[in-house]
Amino acid sequence: MADVAKLAGVSSQTVSRVANGQSGVVESTREQVLAAMRELGYRPNSAARSLRYGRFNTLGVILFGLSSTGNSRTVEAIATQAAAAGYAITLIPVGVPTQDNVLGAFTRMGELAVDGVIVIIEVHLLDAATVALPPGVHAVVVDSDAGERYQVVDTDQADGTRQAVRHLLELGHPTVWHIAGPAESYSAERRAQAWRAVLEETGRPVPPIGRGDWSAESGYRAGLSLPDECTAVFVANDQMALGVLRALHERGRRVPEEVSVVGFDDIADASSYLPPLTTVHQDFAEVGRRCVHALLEQIGSGVAAPGTDLVPTHLVVRGSTAAHRSVS
Amino acid sequence: MADVAKLAGVSSQTVSRVANGQSGVVESTREQVLAAMRELGYRPNSAARSLRYGRFNTLGVILFGLSSTGNSRTVEAIATQAAAAGYAITLIPVGVPTQDNVLGAFTRMGELAVDGVIVIIEVHLLDAATVALPPGVHAVVVDSDAGERYQVVDTDQADGTRQAVRHLLELGHPTVWHIAGPAESYSAERRAQAWRAVLEETGRPVPPIGRGDWSAESGYRAGLSLPDECTAVFVANDQMALGVLRALHERGRRVPEEVSVVGFDDIADASSYLPPLTTVHQDFAEVGRRCVHALLEQIGSGVAAPGTDLVPTHLVVRGSTAAHRSVS
DNA sequence: GTCGGAAATGTTTGCGTAAACATGTGGGCG
DNA sequence: CGCCCACATGTTTACGCAAACATTTCCGAC
């Protein structure tokens, strides 16, 4: 900056004013400064800026992985929304979501150049009081039930599940089987609980639960283990549903004629599955938007407002569900 | 920091030494300082650190979107690898990859707190000399042919395509149709060129090319337009291949008995498609690793080494391809 | 006892920026 | 014609940290 000032024949303060587009600089001077900037390839040093302002204009995102279905879309929405507000986002990946690793990420994050963090670890470790964010850090948590201690943005998992299960029951299926996600996952647990609740409320038998790890492959394995009397399955995400479709196909059970399948997420591919998948639509982008909005508000006001913000879901009926026909 | 120093009864320099784990601090003093840090919840200010050191320990990633299949996996690998080297990564999303937007991102990036950038915009704008990174910025570009001006890490698109097309020809198909990605995409063009080259080398007729936008939905539409005489299709990515499978299914054309389909990417779901998809495996994680490695080296040495680093690909044969049987 | 030297700790300084304050310069108005 | 004010620009300072240098302390050797 000093070099620019010298070349333009002005003080560094004037350069600063030009760089920030402040008024009070006469046009001819501005031109000179801009020319000097171009010539020297001047670019402001954001570290110094941050130091001066005490803010980084950066948000951190702590996540377990981008590969899991919705995360990348949520992160994308966060990035877009943050960019619109003049914030950059920094990714803090946590390899394996063990307690130690998560704690480690929180610690590192504390030293990172961020004004606040969004936590998307998908694992209900935050519920345990042993794992806590450093005090004084502005944070918004996605998909957790730590709503009493943190500001939480969550998809309305329970409602989406209810819609899915009721849809199947209304089609005349005697009951609905369930293939859940990993037990450590908060979302998986929520969906499983809601599934069980609907069955119990309506007096249906509750079949044993299947488990997968969100991957299509695990869904395939779970699908192979489904008993023959099963005529309706609610699968905890679309990718596992894809695996279930394949398993049922290999076993010669036609979908939807013999078995109805419902997924969760409504990823872009779901409408191209064979058959196109009936699934619960989740608005990842909206989750991202609300996270950023809530976090920026928290940073701006300086106070956290614990509580849970639920983003609605809705069932999208496609070709993988049909009315139950009793075995003739 | 000054507060900690006062509370511990030492100078701020000693606090600094403790914070950085330097030697030359007697145990009792260290204890006191650590205690004071804990009590005050002290966390070092990374802006000041960066300002002092002149480095941010942060890499920027300029990308078009995380939704496109491989990007999220590449970014994940980048994040993991960077974290291992003590670097954080900052995402710089570019909404629509127009020239203006990309230029804008480059400009913003110049002001960002990063030591270098990885560009994953998937669009061959960088080839045009009109769009250039700010001079003096350390950069590595993914999937581009700007290898003469930048350091490029690329998947061996051409070789993967050759393997795919030859595989189909060896199965006895008279020729191979192609459904390409968007014309703006560098990868799409590379794959289309390689496909055409193999057909020409082997003296096969070159059928008209189909186009999609990488989405399953667009693959579905392209699949509906395939003529009846088509017995083998090479689709530019797995998601479009999924759409093609659906289109063929709806048209009553059996895969692989009547039509063989090959995809590209080998995403996790591909093995669960109906039928499991034969596809070209791409090592996204390796791409990410090499990017980070190359970039860190460039930052360390201060000099760029333009050139292209090709990550190999290989064909994974599954159930969507079979020997050609002449129409009887 | 004194001196040298090593180890522990303190002091000064500058990284690049922008706010706050200081200075200069010109024009309008009484 | 002089005064004052508005506006353009310059100077000083502090942000938090750590390198470089300065000082203190303590120990052993003579």
XYZ file of C-alpha atoms (C1' of nucleotides) in Angstrom:
716
model
C 0.000 0.000 0.000
C 2.859 2.310 0.813
C 4.302 1.647 -2.636
C 1.036 2.532 -4.275
C 0.874 5.704 -2.240
C 4.374 6.697 -3.255
C 3.810 5.948 -6.926
C 0.557 7.901 -6.930
C 2.146 10.679 -4.939
C -0.426 10.567 -2.167
C -0.591 9.306 1.384
C -1.452 5.738 2.245
C -4.635 6.948 3.825
C -5.850 8.224 0.513
C -5.067 4.875 -1.030
C -7.120 3.253 1.678
C -9.994 5.596 0.932
C -9.896 4.746 -2.740
C -9.661 1.040 -2.035
C -12.781 1.211 0.089
C -14.684 3.481 -2.218
C -15.100 6.174 0.381
C -16.164 9.632 -0.573
C -13.964 12.634 -0.076
C -11.474 11.854 -2.781
C -11.412 14.098 -5.782
C -11.748 12.375 -9.132
C -8.300 13.133 -10.483
C -6.615 11.777 -7.367
C -8.728 8.670 -7.462
C -7.666 8.031 -11.027
C -4.025 8.317 -10.163
C -4.347 5.958 -7.265
C -6.251 3.411 -9.292
C -3.619 3.590 -11.995
C -0.875 3.032 -9.443
C -2.793 0.074 -8.007
C -3.077 -1.522 -11.409
C 0.532 -0.937 -12.222
C 1.783 -2.500 -9.028
C -0.831 -5.233 -8.973
C -1.866 -4.101 -5.525
C -4.240 -6.301 -3.634
C -5.377 -5.445 -0.128
C -4.164 -7.680 2.636
C -7.196 -9.209 4.223
C -5.324 -10.291 7.321
C -4.580 -6.691 8.148
C -8.153 -5.768 7.330
C -9.483 -8.478 9.614
C -7.129 -7.427 12.344
C -8.242 -3.852 12.015
C -11.947 -4.626 11.940
C -11.944 -7.520 14.347
C -14.022 -9.531 11.927
C -13.117 -12.046 9.270
C -16.207 -12.067 7.128
C -15.869 -15.788 7.080
C -18.069 -18.590 8.373
C -16.803 -22.045 9.241
C -18.638 -25.229 8.376
C -17.788 -28.277 10.425
C -18.820 -31.416 8.634
C -18.279 -35.094 8.582
C -18.173 -35.539 4.848
C -19.489 -34.110 1.654
C -20.362 -37.428 0.131
C -23.361 -38.086 2.319
C -26.356 -37.231 0.288
C -27.691 -33.898 1.305
C -24.609 -32.369 2.843
C -23.144 -31.126 -0.374
C -26.357 -29.408 -1.298
C -26.662 -27.836 2.105
C -23.080 -26.665 1.954
C -23.618 -25.293 -1.507
C -26.602 -23.303 -0.324
C -24.616 -22.081 2.642
C -21.773 -20.994 0.400
C -24.059 -19.195 -1.997
C -26.034 -17.489 0.696
C -22.918 -16.516 2.597
C -21.299 -15.144 -0.535
C -24.341 -12.978 -1.117
C -23.845 -11.507 2.340
C -20.174 -10.883 1.698
C -18.955 -13.841 3.711
C -16.619 -16.581 2.600
C -16.939 -20.038 4.016
C -14.250 -22.297 5.391
C -14.617 -26.043 5.472
C -13.510 -27.967 8.525
C -13.764 -31.649 7.752
C -13.921 -34.193 10.535
C -12.557 -37.512 9.370
C -14.323 -40.011 11.544
C -16.984 -38.543 13.796
C -15.631 -39.814 17.040
C -15.926 -37.702 20.110
C -12.236 -36.933 20.080
C -12.190 -35.868 16.480
C -15.196 -33.645 16.865
C -13.697 -32.042 19.916
C -10.479 -31.585 18.003
C -12.310 -29.873 15.176
C -14.003 -27.576 17.644
C -10.683 -26.666 19.154
C -9.018 -26.018 15.821
C -12.037 -24.065 14.779
C -11.617 -21.854 17.799
C -8.275 -20.772 16.413
C -9.546 -20.422 12.911
C -10.283 -17.199 11.152
C -14.045 -17.446 11.347
C -16.761 -15.311 12.850
C -19.050 -18.234 13.520
C -19.634 -21.849 12.631
C -22.303 -24.086 11.206
C -22.081 -27.636 12.470
C -23.278 -30.433 10.208
C -21.887 -33.541 11.740
C -25.060 -35.572 11.488
C -24.133 -37.525 14.534
C -25.817 -36.993 17.849
C -22.672 -36.367 19.789
C -23.613 -32.811 20.494
C -26.437 -34.043 22.672
C -23.925 -35.481 25.047
C -22.771 -32.710 27.311
C -19.233 -34.041 27.043
C -18.884 -32.598 23.573
C -19.357 -28.890 23.552
C -18.385 -26.011 21.357
C -15.929 -23.567 22.866
C -17.873 -20.982 24.832
C -18.387 -17.663 23.170
C -18.364 -19.097 19.673
C -21.326 -18.233 17.521
C -22.777 -21.433 16.179
C -25.742 -22.898 14.390
C -26.231 -26.642 14.374
C -27.953 -28.609 11.633
C -29.904 -31.773 12.381
C -29.498 -32.179 16.074
C -31.695 -32.092 19.117
C -29.350 -29.855 21.028
C -31.927 -27.131 20.578
C -31.772 -26.243 24.218
C -28.169 -25.248 24.114
C -27.667 -24.205 20.516
C -29.508 -22.623 17.695
C -30.651 -25.532 15.561
C -31.938 -25.661 12.002
C -33.511 -28.963 11.186
C -35.548 -30.581 8.493
C -38.915 -31.710 9.770
C -37.899 -35.333 9.716
C -40.810 -36.497 11.803
C -43.451 -34.886 9.667
C -41.904 -36.133 6.434
C -41.787 -39.628 7.834
C -45.401 -39.444 8.955
C -46.461 -38.412 5.469
C -44.528 -41.282 3.943
C -45.797 -43.968 6.296
C -49.398 -42.757 6.203
C -49.278 -42.689 2.421
C -48.350 -46.354 2.428
C -50.996 -47.243 4.994
C -53.648 -45.371 3.052
C -52.751 -47.454 0.040
C -53.984 -50.406 2.050
C -50.737 -51.984 3.178
C -51.190 -53.831 6.458
C -47.976 -52.391 7.822
C -44.743 -50.736 6.708
C -41.199 -52.029 7.048
C -38.323 -49.694 7.645
C -34.700 -49.593 6.598
C -32.984 -47.057 8.793
C -29.704 -45.209 8.551
C -26.851 -45.743 10.985
C -27.785 -45.661 14.651
C -25.352 -42.820 15.361
C -27.190 -40.537 12.997
C -29.645 -38.171 14.503
C -31.700 -38.001 11.327
C -31.833 -41.755 11.062
C -33.065 -42.045 14.621
C -35.680 -39.375 14.150
C -37.044 -41.067 11.078
C -37.106 -44.448 12.745
C -38.883 -43.061 15.805
C -41.518 -41.333 13.726
C -42.065 -44.465 11.662
C -42.603 -46.510 14.809
C -44.901 -43.882 16.266
C -47.224 -43.880 13.266
C -47.472 -47.649 13.269
C -48.212 -47.713 16.968
C -50.779 -44.943 16.744
C -52.647 -46.798 14.043
C -52.384 -50.105 15.806
C -50.232 -51.784 13.178
C -47.632 -54.419 13.929
C -44.115 -52.982 14.114
C -41.784 -55.135 11.984
C -38.122 -55.489 12.909
C -36.021 -52.613 11.690
C -33.353 -52.911 9.004
C -30.142 -50.921 9.039
C -27.906 -49.408 6.409
C -25.167 -46.802 6.258
C -26.940 -44.504 3.777
C -25.198 -46.114 0.780
C -26.993 -47.827 -2.070
C -24.910 -50.905 -1.440
C -26.088 -51.156 2.148
C -29.654 -50.632 0.985
C -29.194 -53.510 -1.404
C -28.089 -55.808 1.383
C -30.959 -54.703 3.598
C -33.359 -55.227 0.712
C -32.199 -58.803 0.307
C -33.085 -59.470 3.932
C -36.644 -58.215 3.687
C -39.112 -61.056 4.242
C -41.481 -62.132 1.515
C -44.571 -60.923 3.337
C -43.313 -57.349 3.203
C -45.413 -55.262 0.806
C -44.322 -51.757 1.783
C -40.946 -50.338 2.806
C -40.013 -46.912 4.007
C -36.311 -46.413 3.398
C -34.449 -43.721 5.307
C -32.843 -42.175 2.232
C -33.042 -42.330 -1.542
C -29.705 -43.947 -2.164
C -30.521 -46.891 0.083
C -33.922 -47.018 -1.622
C -32.088 -47.447 -4.911
C -30.341 -50.464 -3.443
C -33.647 -51.808 -2.181
C -35.163 -51.450 -5.640
C -32.296 -53.456 -7.053
C -32.614 -56.148 -4.390
C -36.337 -56.482 -4.969
C -35.770 -56.629 -8.711
C -33.260 -59.433 -8.336
C -35.640 -61.313 -6.105
C -38.307 -61.025 -8.759
C -40.606 -58.879 -6.663
C -42.137 -56.179 -8.789
C -42.281 -52.562 -7.662
C -44.860 -51.140 -7.195
C -47.185 -54.011 -8.068
C -46.025 -56.295 -5.291
C -43.985 -54.030 -3.062
C -44.209 -50.288 -2.532
C -41.056 -48.356 -1.735
C -40.721 -44.832 -0.341
C -37.438 -43.002 0.094
C -36.334 -39.830 1.813
C -34.474 -36.778 0.458
C -35.786 -36.470 -3.076
C -32.367 -36.228 -4.636
C -32.304 -35.252 -8.284
C -31.759 -38.808 -9.463
C -34.763 -40.214 -7.635
C -37.161 -39.397 -10.446
C -35.044 -41.501 -12.801
C -34.950 -44.655 -10.734
C -36.756 -47.726 -11.980
C -39.484 -47.088 -11.162
C -39.294 -43.379 -10.345
C -39.146 -43.168 -6.585
C -41.876 -41.890 -4.316
C -39.961 -39.979 -1.678
C -40.012 -37.236 0.926
C -38.740 -33.980 -0.454
C -36.247 -32.166 1.688
C -35.296 -28.598 1.019
C -31.557 -28.612 1.590
C -31.118 -25.209 0.071
C -33.595 -23.730 2.500
C -31.752 -25.323 5.389
C -28.548 -23.724 4.189
C -30.206 -20.365 3.787
C -31.714 -20.420 7.238
C -28.421 -21.472 8.786
C -26.588 -18.555 7.300
C -29.356 -16.159 8.143
C -29.515 -17.315 11.741
C -25.768 -17.288 12.146
C -25.317 -13.825 10.721
C -28.033 -12.554 12.980
C -26.338 -14.136 15.944
C -23.019 -12.593 14.992
C -24.627 -9.239 14.434
C -26.539 -9.142 17.679
C -23.943 -10.962 19.709
C -26.499 -13.144 21.430
C -27.512 -16.707 20.681
C -31.158 -17.661 20.588
C -31.306 -21.384 21.296
C -34.228 -23.153 19.735
C -35.108 -25.286 16.785
C -36.140 -23.996 13.392
C -37.955 -26.676 11.401
C -37.900 -26.669 7.614
C -41.009 -28.371 6.241
C -40.906 -31.451 4.051
C -43.451 -32.915 1.689
C -44.112 -36.242 0.064
C -43.566 -36.546 -3.678
C -45.581 -39.426 -5.065
C -44.029 -41.128 -8.083
C -44.121 -44.623 -9.470
C -42.724 -46.764 -6.690
C -45.885 -46.922 -4.607
C -49.249 -48.473 -5.422
C -52.313 -49.806 -3.671
C -51.892 -53.048 -1.803
C -53.359 -56.116 -3.436
C -53.838 -59.055 -1.112
C -51.988 -62.111 -2.248
C -54.371 -64.152 -4.304
C -3.264 -11.647 25.098
C -2.335 -8.660 27.197
C -5.004 -9.656 29.705
C -3.624 -13.142 29.949
C -0.145 -11.736 30.472
C -1.358 -9.468 33.229
C -3.315 -12.201 34.974
C -0.377 -14.588 34.797
C 1.994 -11.851 35.852
C 4.243 -12.234 32.843
C 4.897 -10.366 29.640
C 2.858 -10.868 26.525
C 5.894 -12.315 24.851
C 5.957 -15.158 27.319
C 2.298 -15.795 26.627
C 3.134 -15.947 22.959
C 5.889 -18.431 23.650
C 3.551 -20.650 25.617
C 0.858 -20.408 22.964
C 3.287 -21.587 20.324
C 4.867 -24.246 22.443
C 8.306 -22.761 22.203
C 11.049 -23.824 24.510
C 12.684 -21.500 26.950
C 9.778 -21.222 29.350
C 10.165 -22.735 32.759
C 7.489 -25.216 33.765
C 5.964 -23.222 36.596
C 5.567 -20.139 34.414
C 4.012 -22.175 31.659
C 1.468 -23.558 34.086
C 0.483 -20.127 35.249
C 0.070 -18.858 31.724
C -2.001 -21.846 30.694
C -4.199 -21.371 33.737
C -4.705 -17.729 32.868
C -5.540 -18.667 29.286
C -8.167 -21.101 30.424
C -9.657 -18.679 32.890
C -9.996 -15.927 30.328
C -10.977 -18.240 27.516
C -8.135 -16.875 25.473
C -7.958 -17.885 21.843
C -5.246 -16.577 19.558
C -6.301 -14.164 16.868
C -5.463 -15.731 13.584
C -5.728 -12.470 11.688
C -2.864 -11.064 13.671
C -0.949 -14.286 13.224
C -1.497 -14.198 9.481
C -0.489 -10.583 9.333
C 2.665 -11.323 11.247
C 3.628 -14.384 9.236
C 2.399 -13.198 5.880
C 0.621 -16.493 5.327
C -2.919 -17.594 5.926
C -2.585 -21.346 5.933
C -5.686 -21.386 3.822
C -6.393 -22.546 0.293
C -9.246 -21.270 -1.815
C -11.388 -23.462 -4.032
C -13.225 -21.759 -6.848
C -16.057 -23.902 -8.075
C -19.213 -23.763 -10.055
C -21.300 -25.973 -7.842
C -21.056 -28.865 -5.470
C -24.013 -30.691 -6.914
C -22.264 -31.941 -10.000
C -21.284 -35.441 -9.205
C -17.597 -35.542 -8.774
C -16.985 -32.062 -7.485
C -18.071 -32.777 -3.975
C -15.788 -35.757 -3.771
C -12.882 -33.808 -5.163
C -13.539 -30.996 -2.727
C -13.779 -33.443 0.111
C -10.434 -34.932 -0.789
C -8.965 -31.459 -1.068
C -10.314 -30.507 2.323
C -9.023 -33.640 3.970
C -5.620 -33.422 2.384
C -5.308 -29.737 3.133
C -6.321 -30.283 6.744
C -3.600 -32.871 7.079
C -1.090 -30.255 5.958
C -2.433 -27.710 8.402
C -4.363 -25.734 5.841
C -8.000 -24.786 5.947
C -9.961 -24.426 2.744
C -12.255 -21.636 1.680
C -15.020 -22.148 -0.832
C -15.645 -19.542 -3.493
C -18.797 -20.482 -5.358
C -19.484 -19.075 -8.794
C -23.189 -18.952 -9.457
C -23.455 -19.165 -13.198
C -20.156 -19.769 -14.945
C -20.261 -16.821 -17.245
C -17.096 -15.024 -18.069
C -18.066 -12.082 -15.913
C -18.860 -14.182 -12.898
C -15.676 -16.146 -13.144
C -13.679 -12.980 -13.478
C -15.530 -11.594 -10.489
C -14.680 -14.656 -8.453
C -11.036 -14.311 -9.406
C -11.073 -10.706 -8.341
C -12.752 -11.414 -5.033
C -10.395 -14.282 -4.519
C -7.494 -11.933 -4.917
C -8.711 -10.092 -1.867
C -9.425 -13.206 0.057
C -7.334 -14.620 2.820
C -5.848 -17.481 0.852
C -2.337 -18.527 -0.036
C -3.378 -20.147 -3.277
C -6.388 -21.411 -5.183
C -7.658 -24.538 -6.834
C -9.995 -23.838 -9.734
C -12.703 -26.367 -10.503
C -15.057 -24.554 -12.783
C -15.449 -27.332 -15.288
C -15.986 -24.867 -18.059
C -13.371 -24.117 -20.646
C -13.338 -20.411 -20.091
C -9.819 -20.480 -18.805
C -8.630 -21.453 -22.243
C -9.747 -18.123 -23.552
C -7.050 -15.631 -22.785
C -9.719 -13.115 -21.824
C -10.282 -14.885 -18.551
C -7.181 -15.001 -16.478
C -6.300 -15.396 -12.859
C -4.733 -12.363 -11.239
C -0.999 -12.502 -11.826
C 1.099 -13.671 -8.941
C -1.604 -15.897 -7.518
C -0.635 -19.484 -6.924
C -3.148 -21.671 -8.661
C -3.855 -25.215 -9.732
C -6.604 -25.877 -12.238
C -8.662 -29.043 -12.431
C -10.021 -30.345 -15.723
C -8.836 -27.786 -18.201
C -6.465 -27.649 -21.100
C -4.842 -24.458 -19.926
C -1.824 -26.579 -19.122
C 0.461 -24.180 -20.883
C -0.319 -21.339 -18.571
C -1.317 -23.072 -15.371
C -0.554 -26.140 -13.411
C -3.338 -28.548 -14.316
C -4.503 -31.742 -12.670
C -6.838 -33.703 -14.869
C -8.462 -37.073 -15.040
C -7.355 -39.000 -18.081
C -10.663 -38.455 -19.826
C -9.414 -39.554 -23.210
C -8.002 -42.844 -22.031
C -11.091 -43.681 -20.011
C -13.253 -42.971 -23.005
C -11.095 -45.124 -25.255
C -11.415 -48.021 -22.840
C -15.176 -47.628 -22.755
C -15.704 -47.365 -26.490
C -13.287 -50.165 -27.315
C -14.979 -52.382 -24.774
C -18.257 -51.897 -26.605
C -16.707 -52.470 -30.008
C -14.994 -55.615 -28.800
C -18.372 -56.908 -27.730
C -19.267 -56.842 -31.393
C -21.361 -53.699 -31.612
C -21.147 -52.157 -35.083
C -20.740 -48.699 -33.641
C -21.289 -46.733 -30.440
C -23.633 -43.820 -29.843
C -22.738 -41.031 -27.488
C -24.643 -38.815 -25.139
C -22.377 -35.947 -24.209
C -22.408 -33.398 -21.433
C -22.920 -29.701 -22.041
C -20.804 -28.187 -24.794
C -19.275 -25.641 -22.418
C -17.775 -28.377 -20.303
C -14.197 -29.232 -20.936
C -14.638 -32.794 -19.699
C -17.653 -33.292 -21.909
C -15.755 -32.122 -24.947
C -12.759 -34.274 -24.172
C -14.908 -37.339 -23.842
C -16.804 -36.593 -27.028
C -13.595 -36.045 -28.961
C -12.059 -39.264 -27.739
C -15.224 -41.177 -28.587
C -15.203 -39.797 -32.104
C -11.508 -40.534 -32.484
C -11.877 -44.203 -31.587
C -14.748 -44.653 -34.022
C -12.822 -42.979 -36.788
C -9.661 -44.954 -36.102
C -11.561 -48.187 -36.343
C -13.497 -47.105 -39.365
C -16.896 -47.144 -37.741
C -19.714 -44.830 -38.668
C -19.978 -41.854 -36.318
C -23.602 -41.463 -35.224
C -25.002 -38.038 -34.389
C -24.163 -36.932 -30.868
C -26.733 -36.497 -28.104
C -26.511 -33.805 -25.455
C -27.441 -33.583 -21.806
C -26.594 -31.337 -18.872
C -25.167 -34.105 -16.660
C -28.522 -34.662 -14.926
C -30.404 -37.944 -14.938
C -33.416 -36.120 -16.287
C -31.502 -34.871 -19.308
C -30.122 -38.355 -19.842
C -33.653 -39.653 -19.849
C -34.682 -37.245 -22.579
C -31.603 -38.057 -24.619
C -32.320 -41.748 -24.161
C -35.804 -41.315 -25.566
C -34.319 -39.834 -28.744
C -31.956 -42.708 -29.414
C -32.898 -44.498 -32.632
C -33.994 -48.112 -32.599
C -30.914 -49.338 -34.417
C -28.685 -48.194 -31.573
C -27.241 -51.167 -29.694
C -24.513 -49.478 -27.694
C -24.336 -46.109 -25.948
C -21.477 -44.410 -24.205
C -22.918 -41.829 -21.831
C -20.711 -39.017 -20.564
C -21.556 -39.537 -16.892
C -23.295 -42.015 -14.639
C -26.261 -39.876 -13.732
C -27.223 -39.345 -17.357
C -26.669 -43.059 -17.858
C -29.256 -43.647 -15.153
C -31.692 -41.596 -17.177
C -30.811 -43.516 -20.308
C -31.462 -46.797 -18.534
C -34.879 -45.544 -17.553
C -35.665 -44.342 -21.070
C -34.621 -47.657 -22.589
C -36.666 -49.509 -19.996
C -39.757 -47.497 -20.819
C -39.233 -48.127 -24.493
C -39.072 -51.834 -23.818
C -35.487 -52.196 -24.887
C -33.691 -54.542 -22.566
C -30.276 -53.715 -21.133
C -27.865 -55.363 -21.733
C -29.548 -57.938 -23.968
C -30.580 -55.458 -26.660
C -28.630 -52.343 -25.783
C -25.353 -51.942 -23.930
C -24.783 -48.836 -21.830
C -21.518 -47.487 -20.421
C -21.257 -44.520 -18.090
C -18.425 -42.387 -16.758
C -17.408 -41.540 -13.158
C -18.222 -44.733 -11.289
C -20.180 -42.982 -8.589
C -21.084 -45.084 -5.587
C -24.651 -45.618 -6.762
C -23.663 -46.967 -10.169
C -23.288 -50.509 -8.916
C -26.898 -50.425 -7.732
C -28.484 -49.298 -10.954
C -30.712 -51.695 -12.871
C -28.691 -53.283 -14.253
C -25.470 -52.397 -12.405
C -23.673 -49.966 -14.645
C -20.504 -50.628 -16.570
C -18.610 -47.376 -16.232
C -15.247 -45.644 -16.240
C -13.843 -45.276 -12.781
C -12.475 -41.883 -11.911
C -10.366 -41.310 -8.848
C -11.676 -38.025 -7.539
C -9.874 -38.382 -4.270
C -6.568 -38.737 -6.056
C -7.298 -35.621 -8.071
C -7.931 -33.740 -4.860
C -4.781 -35.039 -3.292
C -2.621 -34.117 -6.246
C -4.127 -30.658 -6.412
C -3.268 -29.921 -2.822
C 0.156 -31.413 -3.160
C 0.940 -29.413 -6.287
C -0.422 -26.214 -4.838
C 1.467 -26.489 -1.585
C 4.635 -27.138 -3.497
C 4.005 -24.112 -5.638
C 3.400 -21.963 -2.588
C 6.461 -23.317 -0.890
C 8.797 -22.839 -3.791
C 7.180 -19.683 -5.075
C 7.315 -20.806 -8.685
C 4.593 -22.316 -10.824
C 5.327 -25.303 -13.009
C 2.785 -25.253 -15.817
C 1.903 -28.637 -17.194
C -0.741 -31.291 -16.976
C -0.807 -34.084 -14.442
C -3.052 -36.911 -15.616
C -4.789 -39.194 -13.137
C -5.455 -42.594 -14.703
C -8.897 -44.054 -15.145
C -10.060 -47.605 -15.680
C -13.132 -49.318 -16.954
C -15.292 -51.215 -14.477
C -17.358 -53.838 -16.252
C -20.704 -54.588 -14.640
C -24.046 -55.738 -15.927
C -25.074 -53.073 -18.408
C -22.922 -54.297 -21.289
C -23.111 -57.542 -23.232
C -22.088 -58.995 -26.573
C -23.969 -57.711 -29.567
C -26.496 -60.074 -31.073
C -27.569 -59.222 -34.581
C -31.273 -58.628 -34.883
C -32.838 -61.868 -35.909
C 34.006 -13.426 45.861
C 33.915 -12.478 40.995
C 33.185 -13.338 36.504
C 31.308 -15.643 32.348
C 27.691 -17.561 30.308
C 23.414 -19.890 29.673
C 18.707 -19.789 30.495
C 14.452 -17.261 31.491
C 11.909 -13.371 30.774
C 10.959 -8.487 29.331
C 10.954 -4.590 25.756
C 10.786 -2.818 21.303
C 9.331 -3.010 16.873
C 6.777 -3.768 12.613
C 3.466 -6.609 9.834
C -0.911 -3.655 6.507
C -4.863 -1.372 7.332
C -8.324 2.295 8.559
C -10.313 5.246 12.211
C -9.507 9.482 14.424
C -7.562 13.498 14.354
C -4.678 17.260 12.153
C -3.572 20.094 8.437
C -4.046 22.530 4.292
C -6.745 24.875 0.549
C -10.189 27.155 -1.651
C -14.661 29.519 -2.083
C -18.663 32.041 -0.351
C -20.431 35.462 2.384
C -20.697 39.387 5.338
C -11.142 42.182 2.092
C -11.128 38.970 5.665
C -13.224 35.271 8.066
C -15.054 30.891 8.426
C -16.425 26.665 6.786
C -16.487 22.690 3.789
C -13.823 19.678 1.661
C -9.521 17.213 0.252
C -5.607 15.191 1.949
C -1.856 14.014 5.397
C -0.307 12.168 10.092
C -0.763 9.449 14.025
C -2.230 5.560 16.189
C -3.857 0.923 17.430
C -5.501 -3.662 16.057
C -2.788 -8.790 18.141
C 1.029 -11.175 17.491
C 5.983 -12.808 17.389
C 10.838 -11.933 15.816
C 14.790 -9.536 17.295
C 17.091 -7.670 20.675
C 17.734 -6.300 25.718
C 17.744 -7.404 30.356
C 17.705 -10.097 34.432
C 18.775 -14.160 37.093
C 21.209 -17.874 38.547
C 24.844 -21.217 38.420
C 29.485 -23.066 38.282
C 34.376 -22.340 37.708
C 38.268 -20.013 39.027
